Amino acid sequence: MKPLLRWVLDSLLPPSCLACDTPVEKEGQFCLGCFKAANFITAPFCRICGVPMPYVMGEECEGCATHKPAFTQARAALRYDETAKRLILPLKYADHTEAVKGLAELMRRPGEALLQTANLLVPVPLHPTRLRARRFNQAALLAIALARLTGRPVAVDALQRTRPTQPLEGFGAARRREELEGAFALSLDSGISGKRVLLIDDVMTSGATANACATALLAGGAARVDVLTAARVSDPRFEQLGLA
Ligand SMILES: [Zn+2]
Ligand SMILES: [Zn+2]
């Protein structure tokens, strides 16, 4: 939509909820119904990867206990369920960027400690062919919005995809690692040496992508890498048990 037309419409219509068409007071808010339906991640969760746990099962999840990830901590605002999908999917497939600011606001609280200590925000990159198809990288939009909210510096192009990768759904952990091996590299002037980097993405699924990015950042001299995402997929083992 043309910016002027958007401005005219925005000034005529009340802002609507981030996840539905219900009018709300301020842009970037949930309506009451969606706020109640949204599954914010609360304790207990894994101290390292942030995966929600059905009950206190120790400090770390089984995955982190067996394969410690390259990143130090990962946190997310929402469980990736139907409400979170309604918020996030339009970012991927349409020019629907007004949800970005609202999502960044939601990421602030779970990411508070990580945002405070981060020297640099870096989005998970898309491969250029996918970027051309979608025209923008939703992780970069979130990183820029978070940088605006917090005053943290952002380096949108610090990390790059060296080749396209297949969707990781249905792959086991070893196959996912193999698919992502060497898929990320730093740009020449990434400026990450000695920095505490906060990696930003929309959804964390298995953590394999975040792990591969963190590995590349640490190899390039980052002092520490943490991860902040809008949503987090629950552990499928807990879902099968009906516990997540
Ligand atoms: Zn709503
Ligand atoms: Zn974990």
PDB file of C-alpha atoms and ligand atoms in Angstrom:
ATOM      1  CA  MET A   1       0.000   0.000   0.000  1.00  0.00           C
ATOM      2  CA  LYS A   2       1.216   3.525  -0.722  1.00  0.00           C
ATOM      3  CA  PRO A   3       2.473   5.248   2.443  1.00  0.00           C
ATOM      4  CA  LEU A   4       0.073   8.180   2.029  1.00  0.00           C
ATOM      5  CA  LEU A   5      -2.932   5.937   1.534  1.00  0.00           C
ATOM      6  CA  ARG A   6      -1.870   3.854   4.544  1.00  0.00           C
ATOM      7  CA  TRP A   7      -1.567   7.033   6.605  1.00  0.00           C
ATOM      8  CA  VAL A   8      -5.016   8.216   5.582  1.00  0.00           C
ATOM      9  CA  LEU A   9      -6.570   4.827   6.390  1.00  0.00           C
ATOM     10  CA  ASP A  10      -4.683   4.555   9.680  1.00  0.00           C
ATOM     11  CA  SER A  11      -5.942   7.938  10.770  1.00  0.00           C
ATOM     12  CA  LEU A  12      -9.531   7.051   9.867  1.00  0.00           C
ATOM     13  CA  LEU A  13      -9.696   3.533  11.281  1.00  0.00           C
ATOM     14  CA  PRO A  14      -8.986   2.593  14.873  1.00  0.00           C
ATOM     15  CA  PRO A  15      -5.900   0.322  15.165  1.00  0.00           C
ATOM     16  CA  SER A  16      -6.710  -3.379  15.218  1.00  0.00           C
ATOM     17  CA  CYS A  17      -5.410  -6.201  17.403  1.00  0.00           C
ATOM     18  CA  LEU A  18      -2.083  -7.772  16.448  1.00  0.00           C
ATOM     19  CA  ALA A  19      -3.728 -11.149  15.882  1.00  0.00           C
ATOM     20  CA  CYS A  20      -7.307 -10.372  14.761  1.00  0.00           C
ATOM     21  CA  ASP A  21      -9.518  -7.562  13.465  1.00  0.00           C
ATOM     22  CA  THR A  22     -10.836  -6.416  16.850  1.00  0.00           C
ATOM     23  CA  PRO A  23     -10.245  -2.671  17.351  1.00  0.00           C
ATOM     24  CA  VAL A  24      -7.806  -1.786  20.148  1.00  0.00           C
ATOM     25  CA  GLU A  25      -6.748   1.479  21.793  1.00  0.00           C
ATOM     26  CA  LYS A  26      -3.170   1.561  20.591  1.00  0.00           C
ATOM     27  CA  GLU A  27      -1.371   0.038  17.641  1.00  0.00           C
ATOM     28  CA  GLY A  28       0.733  -3.021  18.487  1.00  0.00           C
ATOM     29  CA  GLN A  29      -1.618  -4.383  21.159  1.00  0.00           C
ATOM     30  CA  PHE A  30      -3.588  -7.574  21.574  1.00  0.00           C
ATOM     31  CA  CYS A  31      -7.330  -7.386  22.114  1.00  0.00           C
ATOM     32  CA  LEU A  32      -8.437  -8.873  25.441  1.00  0.00           C
ATOM     33  CA  GLY A  33      -9.521 -12.169  23.833  1.00  0.00           C
ATOM     34  CA  CYS A  34      -6.202 -12.687  22.041  1.00  0.00           C
ATOM     35  CA  PHE A  35      -4.229 -11.603  25.112  1.00  0.00           C
ATOM     36  CA  LYS A  36      -6.005 -14.310  27.114  1.00  0.00           C
ATOM     37  CA  ALA A  37      -5.432 -16.861  24.335  1.00  0.00           C
ATOM     38  CA  ALA A  38      -1.738 -15.984  23.897  1.00  0.00           C
ATOM     39  CA  ASN A  39       0.552 -18.496  25.531  1.00  0.00           C
ATOM     40  CA  PHE A  40       3.329 -16.464  27.088  1.00  0.00           C
ATOM     41  CA  ILE A  41       6.261 -18.603  28.149  1.00  0.00           C
ATOM     42  CA  THR A  42       6.588 -18.638  31.918  1.00  0.00           C
ATOM     43  CA  ALA A  43       8.738 -20.673  34.317  1.00  0.00           C
ATOM     44  CA  PRO A  44       9.635 -23.471  34.465  1.00  0.00           C
ATOM     45  CA  PHE A  45      11.765 -23.484  31.335  1.00  0.00           C
ATOM     46  CA  CYS A  46      15.241 -24.729  30.474  1.00  0.00           C
ATOM     47  CA  ARG A  47      17.909 -22.358  31.820  1.00  0.00           C
ATOM     48  CA  ILE A  48      19.864 -22.696  28.574  1.00  0.00           C
ATOM     49  CA  CYS A  49      17.546 -23.058  25.550  1.00  0.00           C
ATOM     50  CA  GLY A  50      14.395 -21.675  27.197  1.00  0.00           C
ATOM     51  CA  VAL A  51      12.150 -24.566  26.162  1.00  0.00           C
ATOM     52  CA  PRO A  52       9.056 -24.571  28.394  1.00  0.00           C
ATOM     53  CA  MET A  53       8.885 -27.537  30.767  1.00  0.00           C
ATOM     54  CA  PRO A  54       5.602 -29.053  31.969  1.00  0.00           C
ATOM     55  CA  TYR A  55       6.917 -29.056  35.551  1.00  0.00           C
ATOM     56  CA  VAL A  56      10.268 -28.436  37.234  1.00  0.00           C
ATOM     57  CA  MET A  57      12.506 -31.117  35.757  1.00  0.00           C
ATOM     58  CA  GLY A  58      15.902 -29.763  36.732  1.00  0.00           C
ATOM     59  CA  GLU A  59      17.657 -26.694  35.407  1.00  0.00           C
ATOM     60  CA  GLU A  60      18.366 -27.956  31.909  1.00  0.00           C
ATOM     61  CA  CYS A  61      16.267 -29.879  29.406  1.00  0.00           C
ATOM     62  CA  GLU A  62      17.412 -33.276  28.214  1.00  0.00           C
ATOM     63  CA  GLY A  63      18.533 -31.871  24.851  1.00  0.00           C
ATOM     64  CA  CYS A  64      20.838 -29.283  26.445  1.00  0.00           C
ATOM     65  CA  ALA A  65      22.135 -31.789  28.993  1.00  0.00           C
ATOM     66  CA  THR A  66      23.276 -34.151  26.223  1.00  0.00           C
ATOM     67  CA  HIS A  67      24.313 -31.593  23.550  1.00  0.00           C
ATOM     68  CA  LYS A  68      25.196 -28.235  25.029  1.00  0.00           C
ATOM     69  CA  PRO A  69      24.325 -25.588  22.393  1.00  0.00           C
ATOM     70  CA  ALA A  70      26.884 -23.043  21.134  1.00  0.00           C
ATOM     71  CA  PHE A  71      24.721 -20.152  22.395  1.00  0.00           C
ATOM     72  CA  THR A  72      24.664 -19.390  26.129  1.00  0.00           C
ATOM     73  CA  GLN A  73      20.944 -18.673  26.594  1.00  0.00           C
ATOM     74  CA  ALA A  74      17.836 -18.538  24.433  1.00  0.00           C
ATOM     75  CA  ARG A  75      14.567 -16.863  25.427  1.00  0.00           C
ATOM     76  CA  ALA A  76      11.225 -16.379  23.678  1.00  0.00           C
ATOM     77  CA  ALA A  77       7.998 -14.494  24.314  1.00  0.00           C
ATOM     78  CA  LEU A  78       5.337 -16.972  23.209  1.00  0.00           C
ATOM     79  CA  ARG A  79       4.798 -20.647  22.684  1.00  0.00           C
ATOM     80  CA  TYR A  80       4.439 -21.297  18.966  1.00  0.00           C
ATOM     81  CA  ASP A  81       0.739 -22.177  18.876  1.00  0.00           C
ATOM     82  CA  GLU A  82      -2.215 -21.013  16.755  1.00  0.00           C
ATOM     83  CA  THR A  83      -2.218 -17.484  18.217  1.00  0.00           C
ATOM     84  CA  ALA A  84       1.540 -17.080  17.735  1.00  0.00           C
ATOM     85  CA  LYS A  85       1.186 -18.373  14.164  1.00  0.00           C
ATOM     86  CA  ARG A  86      -1.450 -15.754  13.397  1.00  0.00           C
ATOM     87  CA  LEU A  87       1.015 -13.131  14.588  1.00  0.00           C
ATOM     88  CA  ILE A  88       4.111 -14.413  12.851  1.00  0.00           C
ATOM     89  CA  LEU A  89       3.050 -16.025   9.572  1.00  0.00           C
ATOM     90  CA  PRO A  90       1.926 -12.766   7.924  1.00  0.00           C
ATOM     91  CA  LEU A  91       5.472 -11.449   8.471  1.00  0.00           C
ATOM     92  CA  LYS A  92       6.822 -14.245   6.339  1.00  0.00           C
ATOM     93  CA  TYR A  93       4.456 -14.209   3.443  1.00  0.00           C
ATOM     94  CA  ALA A  94       3.041 -10.720   3.079  1.00  0.00           C
ATOM     95  CA  ASP A  95       3.919  -7.089   3.428  1.00  0.00           C
ATOM     96  CA  HIS A  96       2.380  -7.048   6.850  1.00  0.00           C
ATOM     97  CA  THR A  97       4.947  -5.195   8.890  1.00  0.00           C
ATOM     98  CA  GLU A  98       2.801  -3.407  11.467  1.00  0.00           C
ATOM     99  CA  ALA A  99       2.884  -6.558  13.599  1.00  0.00           C
ATOM    100  CA  VAL A 100       6.664  -6.208  13.853  1.00  0.00           C
ATOM    101  CA  LYS A 101       6.615  -3.470  16.460  1.00  0.00           C
ATOM    102  CA  GLY A 102       4.059  -5.300  18.566  1.00  0.00           C
ATOM    103  CA  LEU A 103       6.095  -8.490  18.470  1.00  0.00           C
ATOM    104  CA  ALA A 104       9.264  -6.605  19.389  1.00  0.00           C
ATOM    105  CA  GLU A 105       7.392  -5.154  22.387  1.00  0.00           C
ATOM    106  CA  LEU A 106       6.394  -8.665  23.457  1.00  0.00           C
ATOM    107  CA  MET A 107      10.028  -9.840  23.172  1.00  0.00           C
ATOM    108  CA  ARG A 108      11.287  -7.110  25.479  1.00  0.00           C
ATOM    109  CA  ARG A 109      10.276  -8.650  28.779  1.00  0.00           C
ATOM    110  CA  PRO A 110      11.617 -12.205  28.297  1.00  0.00           C
ATOM    111  CA  GLY A 111      14.687 -10.691  26.631  1.00  0.00           C
ATOM    112  CA  GLU A 112      15.254  -7.938  29.200  1.00  0.00           C
ATOM    113  CA  ALA A 113      18.463  -9.292  30.764  1.00  0.00           C
ATOM    114  CA  LEU A 114      19.897 -10.346  27.407  1.00  0.00           C
ATOM    115  CA  LEU A 115      19.034  -7.026  25.759  1.00  0.00           C
ATOM    116  CA  GLN A 116      20.659  -5.114  28.614  1.00  0.00           C
ATOM    117  CA  THR A 117      23.993  -6.890  28.285  1.00  0.00           C
ATOM    118  CA  ALA A 118      24.088  -7.282  24.485  1.00  0.00           C
ATOM    119  CA  ASN A 119      26.605  -5.188  22.549  1.00  0.00           C
ATOM    120  CA  LEU A 120      25.062  -5.986  19.196  1.00  0.00           C
ATOM    121  CA  LEU A 121      21.784  -7.359  17.802  1.00  0.00           C
ATOM    122  CA  VAL A 122      22.181  -9.656  14.802  1.00  0.00           C
ATOM    123  CA  PRO A 123      19.249 -11.214  12.881  1.00  0.00           C
ATOM    124  CA  VAL A 124      19.267 -14.776  11.548  1.00  0.00           C
ATOM    125  CA  PRO A 125      19.775 -14.212   7.812  1.00  0.00           C
ATOM    126  CA  LEU A 126      17.705 -15.482   4.892  1.00  0.00           C
ATOM    127  CA  HIS A 127      19.415 -16.772   1.787  1.00  0.00           C
ATOM    128  CA  PRO A 128      19.403 -14.078  -0.962  1.00  0.00           C
ATOM    129  CA  THR A 129      17.117 -16.133  -3.243  1.00  0.00           C
ATOM    130  CA  ARG A 130      14.531 -16.456  -0.478  1.00  0.00           C
ATOM    131  CA  LEU A 131      15.024 -12.808   0.436  1.00  0.00           C
ATOM    132  CA  ARG A 132      14.209 -11.810  -3.139  1.00  0.00           C
ATOM    133  CA  ALA A 133      11.039 -13.887  -3.079  1.00  0.00           C
ATOM    134  CA  ARG A 134       9.846 -12.416   0.216  1.00  0.00           C
ATOM    135  CA  ARG A 135      11.492  -9.025  -0.251  1.00  0.00           C
ATOM    136  CA  PHE A 136      12.372  -8.672   3.440  1.00  0.00           C
ATOM    137  CA  ASN A 137      13.786 -10.728   6.254  1.00  0.00           C
ATOM    138  CA  GLN A 138      11.353 -10.870   9.169  1.00  0.00           C
ATOM    139  CA  ALA A 139      14.193 -11.533  11.631  1.00  0.00           C
ATOM    140  CA  ALA A 140      15.920  -8.341  10.456  1.00  0.00           C
ATOM    141  CA  LEU A 141      12.682  -6.360  10.875  1.00  0.00           C
ATOM    142  CA  LEU A 142      12.386  -7.632  14.454  1.00  0.00           C
ATOM    143  CA  ALA A 143      16.054  -6.842  15.186  1.00  0.00           C
ATOM    144  CA  ILE A 144      15.650  -3.295  13.860  1.00  0.00           C
ATOM    145  CA  ALA A 145      12.448  -2.785  15.887  1.00  0.00           C
ATOM    146  CA  LEU A 146      14.166  -4.075  19.054  1.00  0.00           C
ATOM    147  CA  ALA A 147      17.169  -1.826  18.409  1.00  0.00           C
ATOM    148  CA  ARG A 148      14.806   1.161  18.160  1.00  0.00           C
ATOM    149  CA  LEU A 149      13.028   0.207  21.375  1.00  0.00           C
ATOM    150  CA  THR A 150      16.185  -0.412  23.414  1.00  0.00           C
ATOM    151  CA  GLY A 151      18.850   1.766  21.819  1.00  0.00           C
ATOM    152  CA  ARG A 152      21.083  -1.279  21.223  1.00  0.00           C
ATOM    153  CA  PRO A 153      23.150  -1.257  18.028  1.00  0.00           C
ATOM    154  CA  VAL A 154      22.071  -3.649  15.278  1.00  0.00           C
ATOM    155  CA  ALA A 155      24.164  -5.205  12.492  1.00  0.00           C
ATOM    156  CA  VAL A 156      21.649  -6.467   9.943  1.00  0.00           C
ATOM    157  CA  ASP A 157      24.222  -7.923   7.546  1.00  0.00           C
ATOM    158  CA  ALA A 158      26.772  -9.285  10.040  1.00  0.00           C
ATOM    159  CA  LEU A 159      25.724 -12.867   9.383  1.00  0.00           C
ATOM    160  CA  GLN A 160      25.051 -14.318   5.945  1.00  0.00           C
ATOM    161  CA  ARG A 161      23.776 -17.554   4.475  1.00  0.00           C
ATOM    162  CA  THR A 162      26.344 -19.048   2.188  1.00  0.00           C
ATOM    163  CA  ARG A 163      23.876 -21.432   0.550  1.00  0.00           C
ATOM    164  CA  PRO A 164      20.152 -22.186   0.659  1.00  0.00           C
ATOM    165  CA  THR A 165      19.137 -24.871   3.155  1.00  0.00           C
ATOM    166  CA  GLN A 166      16.189 -27.229   3.161  1.00  0.00           C
ATOM    167  CA  PRO A 167      13.381 -26.837   5.685  1.00  0.00           C
ATOM    168  CA  LEU A 168      14.470 -28.780   8.776  1.00  0.00           C
ATOM    169  CA  GLU A 169      11.039 -30.133   9.738  1.00  0.00           C
ATOM    170  CA  GLY A 170      11.065 -33.878  10.155  1.00  0.00           C
ATOM    171  CA  PHE A 171      14.841 -34.149  10.327  1.00  0.00           C
ATOM    172  CA  GLY A 172      16.518 -35.699  13.353  1.00  0.00           C
ATOM    173  CA  ALA A 173      19.115 -33.714  15.305  1.00  0.00           C
ATOM    174  CA  ALA A 174      22.121 -35.180  13.446  1.00  0.00           C
ATOM    175  CA  ARG A 175      20.542 -34.585  10.011  1.00  0.00           C
ATOM    176  CA  ARG A 176      19.684 -30.994  10.955  1.00  0.00           C
ATOM    177  CA  ARG A 177      23.271 -30.303  12.015  1.00  0.00           C
ATOM    178  CA  GLU A 178      24.504 -31.809   8.747  1.00  0.00           C
ATOM    179  CA  GLU A 179      22.103 -29.688   6.663  1.00  0.00           C
ATOM    180  CA  LEU A 180      23.294 -26.494   8.388  1.00  0.00           C
ATOM    181  CA  GLU A 181      27.010 -27.308   8.425  1.00  0.00           C
ATOM    182  CA  GLY A 182      28.853 -24.283   7.037  1.00  0.00           C
ATOM    183  CA  ALA A 183      25.586 -22.605   5.942  1.00  0.00           C
ATOM    184  CA  PHE A 184      26.385 -19.367   7.812  1.00  0.00           C
ATOM    185  CA  ALA A 185      29.365 -17.064   7.532  1.00  0.00           C
ATOM    186  CA  LEU A 186      30.284 -13.622   8.778  1.00  0.00           C
ATOM    187  CA  SER A 187      30.479 -10.650   6.454  1.00  0.00           C
ATOM    188  CA  LEU A 188      33.968  -9.139   6.155  1.00  0.00           C
ATOM    189  CA  ASP A 189      33.150  -6.089   8.248  1.00  0.00           C
ATOM    190  CA  SER A 190      30.797  -7.803  10.702  1.00  0.00           C
ATOM    191  CA  GLY A 191      32.308  -5.911  13.654  1.00  0.00           C
ATOM    192  CA  ILE A 192      31.466  -8.701  16.111  1.00  0.00           C
ATOM    193  CA  SER A 193      34.944  -9.344  17.510  1.00  0.00           C
ATOM    194  CA  GLY A 194      34.838  -9.367  21.318  1.00  0.00           C
ATOM    195  CA  LYS A 195      31.113  -8.468  21.355  1.00  0.00           C
ATOM    196  CA  ARG A 196      28.227 -10.030  23.209  1.00  0.00           C
ATOM    197  CA  VAL A 197      25.878 -10.787  20.344  1.00  0.00           C
ATOM    198  CA  LEU A 198      22.118 -11.233  20.700  1.00  0.00           C
ATOM    199  CA  LEU A 199      20.813 -13.278  17.793  1.00  0.00           C
ATOM    200  CA  ILE A 200      17.224 -12.399  16.784  1.00  0.00           C
ATOM    201  CA  ASP A 201      14.704 -14.604  14.975  1.00  0.00           C
ATOM    202  CA  ASP A 202      10.937 -14.967  14.688  1.00  0.00           C
ATOM    203  CA  VAL A 203      10.571 -18.631  15.694  1.00  0.00           C
ATOM    204  CA  MET A 204      12.914 -21.100  17.336  1.00  0.00           C
ATOM    205  CA  THR A 205      12.046 -24.671  16.450  1.00  0.00           C
ATOM    206  CA  SER A 206      14.726 -27.234  17.320  1.00  0.00           C
ATOM    207  CA  GLY A 207      17.383 -24.611  17.987  1.00  0.00           C
ATOM    208  CA  ALA A 208      19.561 -26.063  15.198  1.00  0.00           C
ATOM    209  CA  THR A 209      19.564 -22.823  13.154  1.00  0.00           C
ATOM    210  CA  ALA A 210      20.352 -20.682  16.210  1.00  0.00           C
ATOM    211  CA  ASN A 211      23.108 -23.119  17.111  1.00  0.00           C
ATOM    212  CA  ALA A 212      24.661 -22.984  13.632  1.00  0.00           C
ATOM    213  CA  CYS A 213      24.546 -19.156  13.670  1.00  0.00           C
ATOM    214  CA  ALA A 214      26.077 -19.049  17.161  1.00  0.00           C
ATOM    215  CA  THR A 215      28.853 -21.388  16.049  1.00  0.00           C
ATOM    216  CA  ALA A 216      29.711 -19.069  13.132  1.00  0.00           C
ATOM    217  CA  LEU A 217      29.590 -15.958  15.364  1.00  0.00           C
ATOM    218  CA  LEU A 218      31.826 -17.514  18.028  1.00  0.00           C
ATOM    219  CA  ALA A 219      34.278 -18.756  15.394  1.00  0.00           C
ATOM    220  CA  GLY A 220      34.380 -15.157  14.128  1.00  0.00           C
ATOM    221  CA  GLY A 221      35.380 -13.828  17.547  1.00  0.00           C
ATOM    222  CA  ALA A 222      32.097 -13.032  19.337  1.00  0.00           C
ATOM    223  CA  ALA A 223      32.599 -13.147  23.119  1.00  0.00           C
ATOM    224  CA  ARG A 224      29.206 -14.706  23.770  1.00  0.00           C
ATOM    225  CA  VAL A 225      26.034 -15.391  21.785  1.00  0.00           C
ATOM    226  CA  ASP A 226      22.489 -15.428  23.165  1.00  0.00           C
ATOM    227  CA  VAL A 227      19.209 -15.830  21.295  1.00  0.00           C
ATOM    228  CA  LEU A 228      15.878 -13.982  21.486  1.00  0.00           C
ATOM    229  CA  THR A 229      12.870 -15.061  19.426  1.00  0.00           C
ATOM    230  CA  ALA A 230       9.216 -14.050  19.260  1.00  0.00           C
ATOM    231  CA  ALA A 231       8.047 -17.658  19.662  1.00  0.00           C
ATOM    232  CA  ARG A 232       9.373 -21.032  20.681  1.00  0.00           C
ATOM    233  CA  VAL A 233       8.135 -24.447  19.608  1.00  0.00           C
ATOM    234  CA  SER A 234       7.447 -26.690  22.587  1.00  0.00           C
ATOM    235  CA  ASP A 235       9.345 -29.912  23.056  1.00  0.00           C
ATOM    236  CA  PRO A 236       7.474 -32.511  20.953  1.00  0.00           C
ATOM    237  CA  ARG A 237       8.021 -35.119  23.660  1.00  0.00           C
ATOM    238  CA  PHE A 238       6.020 -32.993  26.111  1.00  0.00           C
ATOM    239  CA  GLU A 239       3.357 -32.322  23.466  1.00  0.00           C
ATOM    240  CA  GLN A 240       2.883 -36.045  22.904  1.00  0.00           C
ATOM    241  CA  LEU A 241       2.318 -36.429  26.610  1.00  0.00           C
ATOM    242  CA  GLY A 242      -0.230 -33.606  26.445  1.00  0.00           C
ATOM    243  CA  LEU A 243       1.878 -31.699  28.945  1.00  0.00           C
ATOM    244  CA  ALA A 244       3.217 -28.780  26.927  1.00  0.00           C
TER     245      ALA A 244
HETATM  246 ZN    ZN B   1      -7.399 -10.090  18.856  1.00  0.00          ZN
HETATM  247 ZN    ZN B   2      17.382 -26.788  26.878  1.00  0.00          ZN
END
